[in-house]
Amino acid sequence: MTAAAPTPTSPLVTPEQRAAFARDGFLVLPGFVRAADCEALMARARELVGALDVSTLRSVFSTVSQTRTADEYFLDSGDKIRFFLEADALLPDGSLRPDVSKERALNKIGHALHDLDPVFARFSRQPALAQLCDELGPGAGLTEPRVLQSMYIFKQPRIGGEVVYHQDSTFLYTDPPSALGLWFALQDATEENGCLYAVPGGHRRGLSRRFRRSRPDEQARTGSAVTFDEIDPQVLAISPAEEIPLVAAQGTLVVLHGLLPHRSGANRSERARDAYTLHVISAHSRYPADNWLQRDPAFPARGF
Ligand code: FE2
């Protein structure tokens, strides 16, 4: 008996969209996610935050002497679900502002929601994402995808901070580069509440810098557990004329080449701008042992 032929699936992106991704380094796909699925992720995030004892976070950021604890909290988060505060939610001494609720104080949840939380896992492993990575990934050096990182990103009303120009491959460095970002607008993202901005074609400029764990001698010298290796700072010397806003209605998926310079604005509006992101790398690229994000070897990043 012979195995049944696989059911052919229709492509998710057109040849024109594939060409646009190769040219621009990003692709905006409105309506990729149903509104109900966006609402379900937001509701789940609210549940996680509801169960959070924010005093544990406050201790992490409470004093300068706690920097090392903060570093460890971040550096150990690659295979956990951890919560990170918005800088503007803190007083100069590092304690939480009394006028900011914990729901409004958070900057993000990371970095293994896709493996550890059933609601986010179901969303993150939907077959359409595997198919999309098959269709667009090879254009970004991505073959045999591994879902490495997930983040639930809050862009809180009034205090949601700007994220300056960067390339995701700086933080999720592989050799050769293979990172692909999937950015889901769970709420409408506009220029008022902090949408993404990108430089079309900027992914062809190469890598600006690499973020990694400091060697012991570096840490002794600088006091920092992490280090940037500057490669080509010019890549991120971007003039406003080069960028375009990636306005995204709820349910939009923005696909980002790992080398694409992008940023997001501050949220100075009254409207939240929650997003969920996944970052995928290739099983065939080398993943250095000094990348910031490490996972327990018994719990490696899996494919879709
Ligand atoms: Fe990014």
PDB file of C-alpha atoms and ligand atoms in Angstrom:
ATOM      1  CA  MET A   1       0.000   0.000   0.000  1.00  0.00           C
ATOM      2  CA  THR A   2       1.400   3.378  -0.903  1.00  0.00           C
ATOM      3  CA  ALA A   3       1.118   6.427   1.286  1.00  0.00           C
ATOM      4  CA  ALA A   4      -1.453   8.978   0.274  1.00  0.00           C
ATOM      5  CA  ALA A   5      -0.058  11.995  -1.529  1.00  0.00           C
ATOM      6  CA  PRO A   6       0.141  15.040   0.716  1.00  0.00           C
ATOM      7  CA  THR A   7      -2.757  17.422   0.324  1.00  0.00           C
ATOM      8  CA  PRO A   8      -1.551  20.389  -1.692  1.00  0.00           C
ATOM      9  CA  THR A   9      -1.925  23.663   0.178  1.00  0.00           C
ATOM     10  CA  SER A  10      -2.391  26.929  -1.612  1.00  0.00           C
ATOM     11  CA  PRO A  11       0.422  29.431  -1.088  1.00  0.00           C
ATOM     12  CA  LEU A  12      -0.008  32.025   1.655  1.00  0.00           C
ATOM     13  CA  VAL A  13       2.023  34.633  -0.180  1.00  0.00           C
ATOM     14  CA  THR A  14       1.912  35.555  -3.850  1.00  0.00           C
ATOM     15  CA  PRO A  15       5.023  35.692  -6.034  1.00  0.00           C
ATOM     16  CA  GLU A  16       4.704  39.499  -5.866  1.00  0.00           C
ATOM     17  CA  GLN A  17       4.715  39.421  -2.061  1.00  0.00           C
ATOM     18  CA  ARG A  18       7.706  37.125  -2.037  1.00  0.00           C
ATOM     19  CA  ALA A  19       9.525  39.528  -4.357  1.00  0.00           C
ATOM     20  CA  ALA A  20       8.535  42.453  -2.116  1.00  0.00           C
ATOM     21  CA  PHE A  21       9.946  40.649   0.919  1.00  0.00           C
ATOM     22  CA  ALA A  22      13.226  40.025  -0.916  1.00  0.00           C
ATOM     23  CA  ARG A  23      13.360  43.688  -1.989  1.00  0.00           C
ATOM     24  CA  ASP A  24      12.192  45.385   1.225  1.00  0.00           C
ATOM     25  CA  GLY A  25      13.097  42.936   3.997  1.00  0.00           C
ATOM     26  CA  PHE A  26       9.588  43.024   5.411  1.00  0.00           C
ATOM     27  CA  LEU A  27       6.089  42.019   4.452  1.00  0.00           C
ATOM     28  CA  VAL A  28       2.842  43.303   5.946  1.00  0.00           C
ATOM     29  CA  LEU A  29       0.015  40.771   5.857  1.00  0.00           C
ATOM     30  CA  PRO A  30      -3.262  42.337   7.050  1.00  0.00           C
ATOM     31  CA  GLY A  31      -5.895  39.981   8.430  1.00  0.00           C
ATOM     32  CA  PHE A  32      -3.503  37.066   8.930  1.00  0.00           C
ATOM     33  CA  VAL A  33      -4.878  36.444  12.433  1.00  0.00           C
ATOM     34  CA  ARG A  34      -8.565  36.418  13.370  1.00  0.00           C
ATOM     35  CA  ALA A  35      -9.662  39.106  15.810  1.00  0.00           C
ATOM     36  CA  ALA A  36     -10.892  36.371  18.173  1.00  0.00           C
ATOM     37  CA  ASP A  37      -7.395  34.877  18.298  1.00  0.00           C
ATOM     38  CA  CYS A  38      -5.885  38.300  19.053  1.00  0.00           C
ATOM     39  CA  GLU A  39      -8.412  38.755  21.854  1.00  0.00           C
ATOM     40  CA  ALA A  40      -7.623  35.271  23.220  1.00  0.00           C
ATOM     41  CA  LEU A  41      -3.903  36.065  23.456  1.00  0.00           C
ATOM     42  CA  MET A  42      -4.619  39.381  25.158  1.00  0.00           C
ATOM     43  CA  ALA A  43      -6.952  37.691  27.633  1.00  0.00           C
ATOM     44  CA  ARG A  44      -4.322  35.073  28.400  1.00  0.00           C
ATOM     45  CA  ALA A  45      -1.679  37.762  28.939  1.00  0.00           C
ATOM     46  CA  ARG A  46      -4.060  39.494  31.363  1.00  0.00           C
ATOM     47  CA  GLU A  47      -4.437  36.207  33.253  1.00  0.00           C
ATOM     48  CA  LEU A  48      -0.676  35.773  33.506  1.00  0.00           C
ATOM     49  CA  VAL A  49      -0.245  39.341  34.713  1.00  0.00           C
ATOM     50  CA  GLY A  50      -3.150  38.914  37.131  1.00  0.00           C
ATOM     51  CA  ALA A  51      -1.341  36.031  38.800  1.00  0.00           C
ATOM     52  CA  LEU A  52       1.938  37.950  38.954  1.00  0.00           C
ATOM     53  CA  ASP A  53       3.386  39.113  42.255  1.00  0.00           C
ATOM     54  CA  VAL A  54       4.881  42.362  41.075  1.00  0.00           C
ATOM     55  CA  SER A  55       6.876  42.820  44.291  1.00  0.00           C
ATOM     56  CA  THR A  56       9.225  40.118  43.031  1.00  0.00           C
ATOM     57  CA  LEU A  57       9.923  42.288  39.992  1.00  0.00           C
ATOM     58  CA  ARG A  58      10.403  45.396  42.063  1.00  0.00           C
ATOM     59  CA  SER A  59      13.155  43.677  43.999  1.00  0.00           C
ATOM     60  CA  VAL A  60      14.917  42.893  40.756  1.00  0.00           C
ATOM     61  CA  PHE A  61      15.103  46.537  39.775  1.00  0.00           C
ATOM     62  CA  SER A  62      15.126  48.101  43.220  1.00  0.00           C
ATOM     63  CA  THR A  63      18.726  49.193  43.659  1.00  0.00           C
ATOM     64  CA  VAL A  64      21.863  49.613  41.646  1.00  0.00           C
ATOM     65  CA  SER A  65      23.450  46.821  43.639  1.00  0.00           C
ATOM     66  CA  GLN A  66      20.782  44.521  42.258  1.00  0.00           C
ATOM     67  CA  THR A  67      22.031  44.933  38.686  1.00  0.00           C
ATOM     68  CA  ARG A  68      23.484  41.467  38.726  1.00  0.00           C
ATOM     69  CA  THR A  69      20.160  40.005  39.818  1.00  0.00           C
ATOM     70  CA  ALA A  70      18.451  41.900  37.008  1.00  0.00           C
ATOM     71  CA  ASP A  71      21.030  40.564  34.544  1.00  0.00           C
ATOM     72  CA  GLU A  72      20.423  37.019  35.723  1.00  0.00           C
ATOM     73  CA  TYR A  73      16.667  37.446  35.607  1.00  0.00           C
ATOM     74  CA  PHE A  74      17.008  38.512  31.961  1.00  0.00           C
ATOM     75  CA  LEU A  75      19.802  36.156  30.915  1.00  0.00           C
ATOM     76  CA  ASP A  76      18.046  33.113  32.363  1.00  0.00           C
ATOM     77  CA  SER A  77      14.717  33.943  30.708  1.00  0.00           C
ATOM     78  CA  GLY A  78      15.369  32.211  27.365  1.00  0.00           C
ATOM     79  CA  ASP A  79      13.488  29.082  28.368  1.00  0.00           C
ATOM     80  CA  LYS A  80      11.107  30.631  30.896  1.00  0.00           C
ATOM     81  CA  ILE A  81       8.139  32.968  31.187  1.00  0.00           C
ATOM     82  CA  ARG A  82       9.342  36.156  32.824  1.00  0.00           C
ATOM     83  CA  PHE A  83       8.002  39.686  33.158  1.00  0.00           C
ATOM     84  CA  PHE A  84       9.870  42.906  32.411  1.00  0.00           C
ATOM     85  CA  LEU A  85       8.898  46.383  33.575  1.00  0.00           C
ATOM     86  CA  GLU A  86       8.590  49.615  31.628  1.00  0.00           C
ATOM     87  CA  ALA A  87      11.352  52.054  32.609  1.00  0.00           C
ATOM     88  CA  ASP A  88       8.860  54.910  32.936  1.00  0.00           C
ATOM     89  CA  ALA A  89       6.873  52.892  35.471  1.00  0.00           C
ATOM     90  CA  LEU A  90       9.739  53.139  37.943  1.00  0.00           C
ATOM     91  CA  LEU A  91      10.830  55.861  40.316  1.00  0.00           C
ATOM     92  CA  PRO A  92      14.504  56.916  40.310  1.00  0.00           C
ATOM     93  CA  ASP A  93      15.183  54.497  43.184  1.00  0.00           C
ATOM     94  CA  GLY A  94      13.905  51.614  41.059  1.00  0.00           C
ATOM     95  CA  SER A  95      10.635  51.066  42.902  1.00  0.00           C
ATOM     96  CA  LEU A  96       7.312  50.956  41.104  1.00  0.00           C
ATOM     97  CA  ARG A  97       5.507  54.286  40.777  1.00  0.00           C
ATOM     98  CA  PRO A  98       2.525  54.242  43.154  1.00  0.00           C
ATOM     99  CA  ASP A  99       0.269  55.740  40.458  1.00  0.00           C
ATOM    100  CA  VAL A 100       0.998  52.938  37.963  1.00  0.00           C
ATOM    101  CA  SER A 101      -0.834  49.618  38.293  1.00  0.00           C
ATOM    102  CA  LYS A 102       1.038  46.405  37.592  1.00  0.00           C
ATOM    103  CA  GLU A 103      -1.098  45.916  34.465  1.00  0.00           C
ATOM    104  CA  ARG A 104       0.213  49.261  33.181  1.00  0.00           C
ATOM    105  CA  ALA A 105       3.789  48.803  34.401  1.00  0.00           C
ATOM    106  CA  LEU A 106       4.846  45.918  32.206  1.00  0.00           C
ATOM    107  CA  ASN A 107       6.982  46.247  29.101  1.00  0.00           C
ATOM    108  CA  LYS A 108       7.030  42.623  27.987  1.00  0.00           C
ATOM    109  CA  ILE A 109       6.688  38.946  28.846  1.00  0.00           C
ATOM    110  CA  GLY A 110       9.382  36.649  27.476  1.00  0.00           C
ATOM    111  CA  HIS A 111      10.907  34.496  26.175  1.00  0.00           C
ATOM    112  CA  ALA A 112       9.417  30.984  25.992  1.00  0.00           C
ATOM    113  CA  LEU A 113       5.676  31.575  26.065  1.00  0.00           C
ATOM    114  CA  HIS A 114       5.481  29.543  22.864  1.00  0.00           C
ATOM    115  CA  ASP A 115       6.782  26.458  24.675  1.00  0.00           C
ATOM    116  CA  LEU A 116       5.458  26.844  28.205  1.00  0.00           C
ATOM    117  CA  ASP A 117       2.023  28.415  27.996  1.00  0.00           C
ATOM    118  CA  PRO A 118      -0.695  26.309  26.365  1.00  0.00           C
ATOM    119  CA  VAL A 119      -2.588  29.250  24.850  1.00  0.00           C
ATOM    120  CA  PHE A 120       0.501  30.854  23.337  1.00  0.00           C
ATOM    121  CA  ALA A 121       1.870  27.452  22.314  1.00  0.00           C
ATOM    122  CA  ARG A 122      -1.256  26.626  20.338  1.00  0.00           C
ATOM    123  CA  PHE A 123      -1.151  29.974  18.572  1.00  0.00           C
ATOM    124  CA  SER A 124       2.594  29.783  17.924  1.00  0.00           C
ATOM    125  CA  ARG A 125       2.518  26.314  16.374  1.00  0.00           C
ATOM    126  CA  GLN A 126      -0.351  26.864  13.955  1.00  0.00           C
ATOM    127  CA  PRO A 127       0.378  25.212  10.614  1.00  0.00           C
ATOM    128  CA  ALA A 128       0.017  28.484   8.716  1.00  0.00           C
ATOM    129  CA  LEU A 129       3.149  29.802  10.410  1.00  0.00           C
ATOM    130  CA  ALA A 130       5.151  26.752   9.409  1.00  0.00           C
ATOM    131  CA  GLN A 131       3.937  27.219   5.858  1.00  0.00           C
ATOM    132  CA  LEU A 132       4.758  30.919   5.883  1.00  0.00           C
ATOM    133  CA  CYS A 133       8.294  30.174   7.073  1.00  0.00           C
ATOM    134  CA  ASP A 134       8.619  27.620   4.292  1.00  0.00           C
ATOM    135  CA  GLU A 135       7.551  30.219   1.744  1.00  0.00           C
ATOM    136  CA  LEU A 136       9.503  33.249   3.000  1.00  0.00           C
ATOM    137  CA  GLY A 137      12.214  31.786   5.221  1.00  0.00           C
ATOM    138  CA  PRO A 138      14.698  30.731   2.539  1.00  0.00           C
ATOM    139  CA  GLY A 139      14.848  34.388   1.440  1.00  0.00           C
ATOM    140  CA  ALA A 140      16.180  35.205   4.935  1.00  0.00           C
ATOM    141  CA  GLY A 141      18.577  32.240   5.243  1.00  0.00           C
ATOM    142  CA  LEU A 142      15.988  30.246   7.144  1.00  0.00           C
ATOM    143  CA  THR A 143      15.614  26.557   6.469  1.00  0.00           C
ATOM    144  CA  GLU A 144      14.332  23.983   8.936  1.00  0.00           C
ATOM    145  CA  PRO A 145      12.957  26.586  11.332  1.00  0.00           C
ATOM    146  CA  ARG A 146      13.360  26.475  15.096  1.00  0.00           C
ATOM    147  CA  VAL A 147      11.040  28.700  17.120  1.00  0.00           C
ATOM    148  CA  LEU A 148      13.581  30.271  19.430  1.00  0.00           C
ATOM    149  CA  GLN A 149      11.887  33.170  21.135  1.00  0.00           C
ATOM    150  CA  SER A 150       8.467  34.610  21.915  1.00  0.00           C
ATOM    151  CA  MET A 151       7.584  37.941  23.433  1.00  0.00           C
ATOM    152  CA  TYR A 152       4.329  39.507  24.458  1.00  0.00           C
ATOM    153  CA  ILE A 153       5.035  43.195  24.023  1.00  0.00           C
ATOM    154  CA  PHE A 154       2.996  45.855  25.772  1.00  0.00           C
ATOM    155  CA  LYS A 155       3.144  49.383  24.488  1.00  0.00           C
ATOM    156  CA  GLN A 156       1.358  50.929  27.398  1.00  0.00           C
ATOM    157  CA  PRO A 157      -0.751  54.077  27.033  1.00  0.00           C
ATOM    158  CA  ARG A 158       1.321  57.174  27.831  1.00  0.00           C
ATOM    159  CA  ILE A 159       4.371  55.332  29.198  1.00  0.00           C
ATOM    160  CA  GLY A 160       5.119  52.754  26.492  1.00  0.00           C
ATOM    161  CA  GLY A 161       8.680  53.606  25.509  1.00  0.00           C
ATOM    162  CA  GLU A 162      10.359  53.886  22.133  1.00  0.00           C
ATOM    163  CA  VAL A 163      12.435  50.940  20.908  1.00  0.00           C
ATOM    164  CA  VAL A 164      15.340  52.415  18.963  1.00  0.00           C
ATOM    165  CA  TYR A 165      16.658  51.190  15.632  1.00  0.00           C
ATOM    166  CA  HIS A 166      18.073  47.683  15.779  1.00  0.00           C
ATOM    167  CA  GLN A 167      18.294  44.444  13.850  1.00  0.00           C
ATOM    168  CA  ASP A 168      16.890  41.296  15.414  1.00  0.00           C
ATOM    169  CA  SER A 169      19.963  39.373  14.214  1.00  0.00           C
ATOM    170  CA  THR A 170      21.981  41.495  16.649  1.00  0.00           C
ATOM    171  CA  PHE A 171      20.245  39.699  19.505  1.00  0.00           C
ATOM    172  CA  LEU A 172      19.519  36.369  17.801  1.00  0.00           C
ATOM    173  CA  TYR A 173      22.819  36.024  16.030  1.00  0.00           C
ATOM    174  CA  THR A 174      23.450  32.955  13.934  1.00  0.00           C
ATOM    175  CA  ASP A 175      26.194  32.159  11.454  1.00  0.00           C
ATOM    176  CA  PRO A 176      25.116  32.548   8.728  1.00  0.00           C
ATOM    177  CA  PRO A 177      22.269  34.939   9.631  1.00  0.00           C
ATOM    178  CA  SER A 178      18.885  33.216   9.679  1.00  0.00           C
ATOM    179  CA  ALA A 179      16.593  35.051  12.090  1.00  0.00           C
ATOM    180  CA  LEU A 180      13.079  35.791  10.936  1.00  0.00           C
ATOM    181  CA  GLY A 181      10.661  37.845  13.017  1.00  0.00           C
ATOM    182  CA  LEU A 182       6.890  37.357  13.064  1.00  0.00           C
ATOM    183  CA  TRP A 183       5.216  40.406  14.603  1.00  0.00           C
ATOM    184  CA  PHE A 184       1.496  40.124  15.270  1.00  0.00           C
ATOM    185  CA  ALA A 185      -0.584  43.239  15.883  1.00  0.00           C
ATOM    186  CA  LEU A 186      -2.985  42.199  18.636  1.00  0.00           C
ATOM    187  CA  GLN A 187      -4.383  45.728  18.602  1.00  0.00           C
ATOM    188  CA  ASP A 188      -4.315  48.446  15.967  1.00  0.00           C
ATOM    189  CA  ALA A 189      -0.779  49.863  15.720  1.00  0.00           C
ATOM    190  CA  THR A 190      -0.658  53.441  14.482  1.00  0.00           C
ATOM    191  CA  GLU A 191       1.874  56.259  14.438  1.00  0.00           C
ATOM    192  CA  GLU A 192       0.167  57.635  17.543  1.00  0.00           C
ATOM    193  CA  ASN A 193       0.458  54.520  19.710  1.00  0.00           C
ATOM    194  CA  GLY A 194       3.859  53.215  18.657  1.00  0.00           C
ATOM    195  CA  CYS A 195       3.764  51.238  15.422  1.00  0.00           C
ATOM    196  CA  LEU A 196       6.846  49.769  13.791  1.00  0.00           C
ATOM    197  CA  TYR A 197       9.052  51.784  11.417  1.00  0.00           C
ATOM    198  CA  ALA A 198      11.475  50.193   8.985  1.00  0.00           C
ATOM    199  CA  VAL A 199      13.977  51.041   6.271  1.00  0.00           C
ATOM    200  CA  PRO A 200      12.912  49.341   3.043  1.00  0.00           C
ATOM    201  CA  GLY A 201      15.863  47.370   1.678  1.00  0.00           C
ATOM    202  CA  GLY A 202      17.908  47.976   4.836  1.00  0.00           C
ATOM    203  CA  HIS A 203      18.372  44.228   5.332  1.00  0.00           C
ATOM    204  CA  ARG A 204      20.998  44.323   2.579  1.00  0.00           C
ATOM    205  CA  ARG A 205      23.331  46.563   4.601  1.00  0.00           C
ATOM    206  CA  GLY A 206      24.782  43.766   6.708  1.00  0.00           C
ATOM    207  CA  LEU A 207      24.884  43.395  10.477  1.00  0.00           C
ATOM    208  CA  SER A 208      25.539  46.513  12.561  1.00  0.00           C
ATOM    209  CA  ARG A 209      26.483  44.843  15.806  1.00  0.00           C
ATOM    210  CA  ARG A 210      26.214  41.728  17.875  1.00  0.00           C
ATOM    211  CA  PHE A 211      24.883  41.413  21.432  1.00  0.00           C
ATOM    212  CA  ARG A 212      26.403  38.640  23.514  1.00  0.00           C
ATOM    213  CA  ARG A 213      27.258  37.531  27.028  1.00  0.00           C
ATOM    214  CA  SER A 214      30.399  39.151  28.370  1.00  0.00           C
ATOM    215  CA  ARG A 215      33.478  37.078  29.027  1.00  0.00           C
ATOM    216  CA  PRO A 216      34.478  37.027  32.723  1.00  0.00           C
ATOM    217  CA  ASP A 217      37.333  39.476  32.098  1.00  0.00           C
ATOM    218  CA  GLU A 218      35.004  41.869  30.266  1.00  0.00           C
ATOM    219  CA  GLN A 219      32.441  41.666  33.016  1.00  0.00           C
ATOM    220  CA  ALA A 220      35.108  42.385  35.610  1.00  0.00           C
ATOM    221  CA  ARG A 221      36.164  45.440  33.594  1.00  0.00           C
ATOM    222  CA  THR A 222      32.783  46.845  32.580  1.00  0.00           C
ATOM    223  CA  GLY A 223      30.507  45.492  35.286  1.00  0.00           C
ATOM    224  CA  SER A 224      28.093  44.358  32.618  1.00  0.00           C
ATOM    225  CA  ALA A 225      27.038  40.800  31.915  1.00  0.00           C
ATOM    226  CA  VAL A 226      26.397  41.664  28.277  1.00  0.00           C
ATOM    227  CA  THR A 227      28.473  43.283  25.544  1.00  0.00           C
ATOM    228  CA  PHE A 228      27.860  44.740  22.093  1.00  0.00           C
ATOM    229  CA  ASP A 229      30.445  43.943  19.415  1.00  0.00           C
ATOM    230  CA  GLU A 230      30.319  46.834  16.964  1.00  0.00           C
ATOM    231  CA  ILE A 231      30.605  45.657  13.376  1.00  0.00           C
ATOM    232  CA  ASP A 232      29.298  48.524  11.212  1.00  0.00           C
ATOM    233  CA  PRO A 233      27.604  51.362  13.132  1.00  0.00           C
ATOM    234  CA  GLN A 234      26.720  53.076   9.833  1.00  0.00           C
ATOM    235  CA  VAL A 235      24.027  50.456   9.249  1.00  0.00           C
ATOM    236  CA  LEU A 236      21.915  52.039  11.970  1.00  0.00           C
ATOM    237  CA  ALA A 237      22.718  55.660  11.078  1.00  0.00           C
ATOM    238  CA  ILE A 238      19.264  56.168   9.630  1.00  0.00           C
ATOM    239  CA  SER A 239      17.705  59.446   8.558  1.00  0.00           C
ATOM    240  CA  PRO A 240      13.955  59.994   8.970  1.00  0.00           C
ATOM    241  CA  ALA A 241      13.604  60.219   5.178  1.00  0.00           C
ATOM    242  CA  GLU A 242      14.662  56.580   4.823  1.00  0.00           C
ATOM    243  CA  GLU A 243      12.016  55.082   7.077  1.00  0.00           C
ATOM    244  CA  ILE A 244       8.377  54.266   6.609  1.00  0.00           C
ATOM    245  CA  PRO A 245       5.743  53.499   9.254  1.00  0.00           C
ATOM    246  CA  LEU A 246       4.336  49.977   9.220  1.00  0.00           C
ATOM    247  CA  VAL A 247       0.821  50.806  10.313  1.00  0.00           C
ATOM    248  CA  ALA A 248      -0.906  47.560  11.214  1.00  0.00           C
ATOM    249  CA  ALA A 249      -4.552  46.945  12.034  1.00  0.00           C
ATOM    250  CA  GLN A 250      -5.432  44.265  14.583  1.00  0.00           C
ATOM    251  CA  GLY A 251      -4.705  40.824  13.156  1.00  0.00           C
ATOM    252  CA  THR A 252      -1.910  42.005  10.855  1.00  0.00           C
ATOM    253  CA  LEU A 253       1.259  39.917  10.673  1.00  0.00           C
ATOM    254  CA  VAL A 254       4.454  41.799   9.873  1.00  0.00           C
ATOM    255  CA  VAL A 255       7.271  39.509   8.742  1.00  0.00           C
ATOM    256  CA  LEU A 256      10.730  40.967   9.394  1.00  0.00           C
ATOM    257  CA  HIS A 257      14.035  39.807   7.919  1.00  0.00           C
ATOM    258  CA  GLY A 258      16.506  39.443  10.795  1.00  0.00           C
ATOM    259  CA  LEU A 259      18.835  42.038   9.265  1.00  0.00           C
ATOM    260  CA  LEU A 260      16.137  44.659   8.672  1.00  0.00           C
ATOM    261  CA  PRO A 261      16.714  47.854  10.690  1.00  0.00           C
ATOM    262  CA  HIS A 262      13.459  48.661  12.482  1.00  0.00           C
ATOM    263  CA  ARG A 263      12.207  50.562  15.503  1.00  0.00           C
ATOM    264  CA  SER A 264       8.934  51.332  17.208  1.00  0.00           C
ATOM    265  CA  GLY A 265       7.721  54.669  18.469  1.00  0.00           C
ATOM    266  CA  ALA A 266       6.730  55.616  21.985  1.00  0.00           C
ATOM    267  CA  ASN A 267       3.069  55.432  22.857  1.00  0.00           C
ATOM    268  CA  ARG A 268       1.954  58.919  23.806  1.00  0.00           C
ATOM    269  CA  SER A 269      -1.718  58.097  23.204  1.00  0.00           C
ATOM    270  CA  GLU A 270      -4.390  56.690  25.501  1.00  0.00           C
ATOM    271  CA  ARG A 271      -4.661  53.497  23.450  1.00  0.00           C
ATOM    272  CA  ALA A 272      -2.649  50.377  24.256  1.00  0.00           C
ATOM    273  CA  ARG A 273      -0.708  48.691  21.467  1.00  0.00           C
ATOM    274  CA  ASP A 274      -0.127  45.066  22.411  1.00  0.00           C
ATOM    275  CA  ALA A 275       1.809  42.822  20.052  1.00  0.00           C
ATOM    276  CA  TYR A 276       3.061  39.250  20.096  1.00  0.00           C
ATOM    277  CA  THR A 277       6.281  38.246  18.405  1.00  0.00           C
ATOM    278  CA  LEU A 278       7.985  35.023  17.460  1.00  0.00           C
ATOM    279  CA  HIS A 279      11.554  34.705  16.282  1.00  0.00           C
ATOM    280  CA  VAL A 280      12.629  31.747  14.261  1.00  0.00           C
ATOM    281  CA  ILE A 281      16.161  30.653  13.343  1.00  0.00           C
ATOM    282  CA  SER A 282      17.574  27.957  11.122  1.00  0.00           C
ATOM    283  CA  ALA A 283      18.604  24.575  12.497  1.00  0.00           C
ATOM    284  CA  HIS A 284      21.435  24.705   9.960  1.00  0.00           C
ATOM    285  CA  SER A 285      23.077  27.906  11.197  1.00  0.00           C
ATOM    286  CA  ARG A 286      25.578  27.931  14.031  1.00  0.00           C
ATOM    287  CA  TYR A 287      24.136  29.265  17.295  1.00  0.00           C
ATOM    288  CA  PRO A 288      26.989  30.581  19.472  1.00  0.00           C
ATOM    289  CA  ALA A 289      27.273  29.589  23.112  1.00  0.00           C
ATOM    290  CA  ASP A 290      27.728  33.243  24.100  1.00  0.00           C
ATOM    291  CA  ASN A 291      24.457  34.462  22.566  1.00  0.00           C
ATOM    292  CA  TRP A 292      22.407  36.061  25.330  1.00  0.00           C
ATOM    293  CA  LEU A 293      19.512  33.663  24.838  1.00  0.00           C
ATOM    294  CA  GLN A 294      20.404  30.169  25.944  1.00  0.00           C
ATOM    295  CA  ARG A 295      18.149  27.265  26.698  1.00  0.00           C
ATOM    296  CA  ASP A 296      18.510  24.227  28.866  1.00  0.00           C
ATOM    297  CA  PRO A 297      20.050  21.583  26.554  1.00  0.00           C
ATOM    298  CA  ALA A 298      17.293  19.235  27.696  1.00  0.00           C
ATOM    299  CA  PHE A 299      14.732  21.727  26.425  1.00  0.00           C
ATOM    300  CA  PRO A 300      15.932  22.814  22.987  1.00  0.00           C
ATOM    301  CA  ALA A 301      14.059  25.100  20.595  1.00  0.00           C
ATOM    302  CA  ARG A 302      11.732  23.054  18.417  1.00  0.00           C
ATOM    303  CA  GLY A 303      10.293  23.512  14.967  1.00  0.00           C
ATOM    304  CA  PHE A 304       6.640  24.100  14.300  1.00  0.00           C
TER     305      PHE A 304
HETATM  306 FE   FE2 B   1      12.983  43.922  16.800  1.00  0.00          FE
END
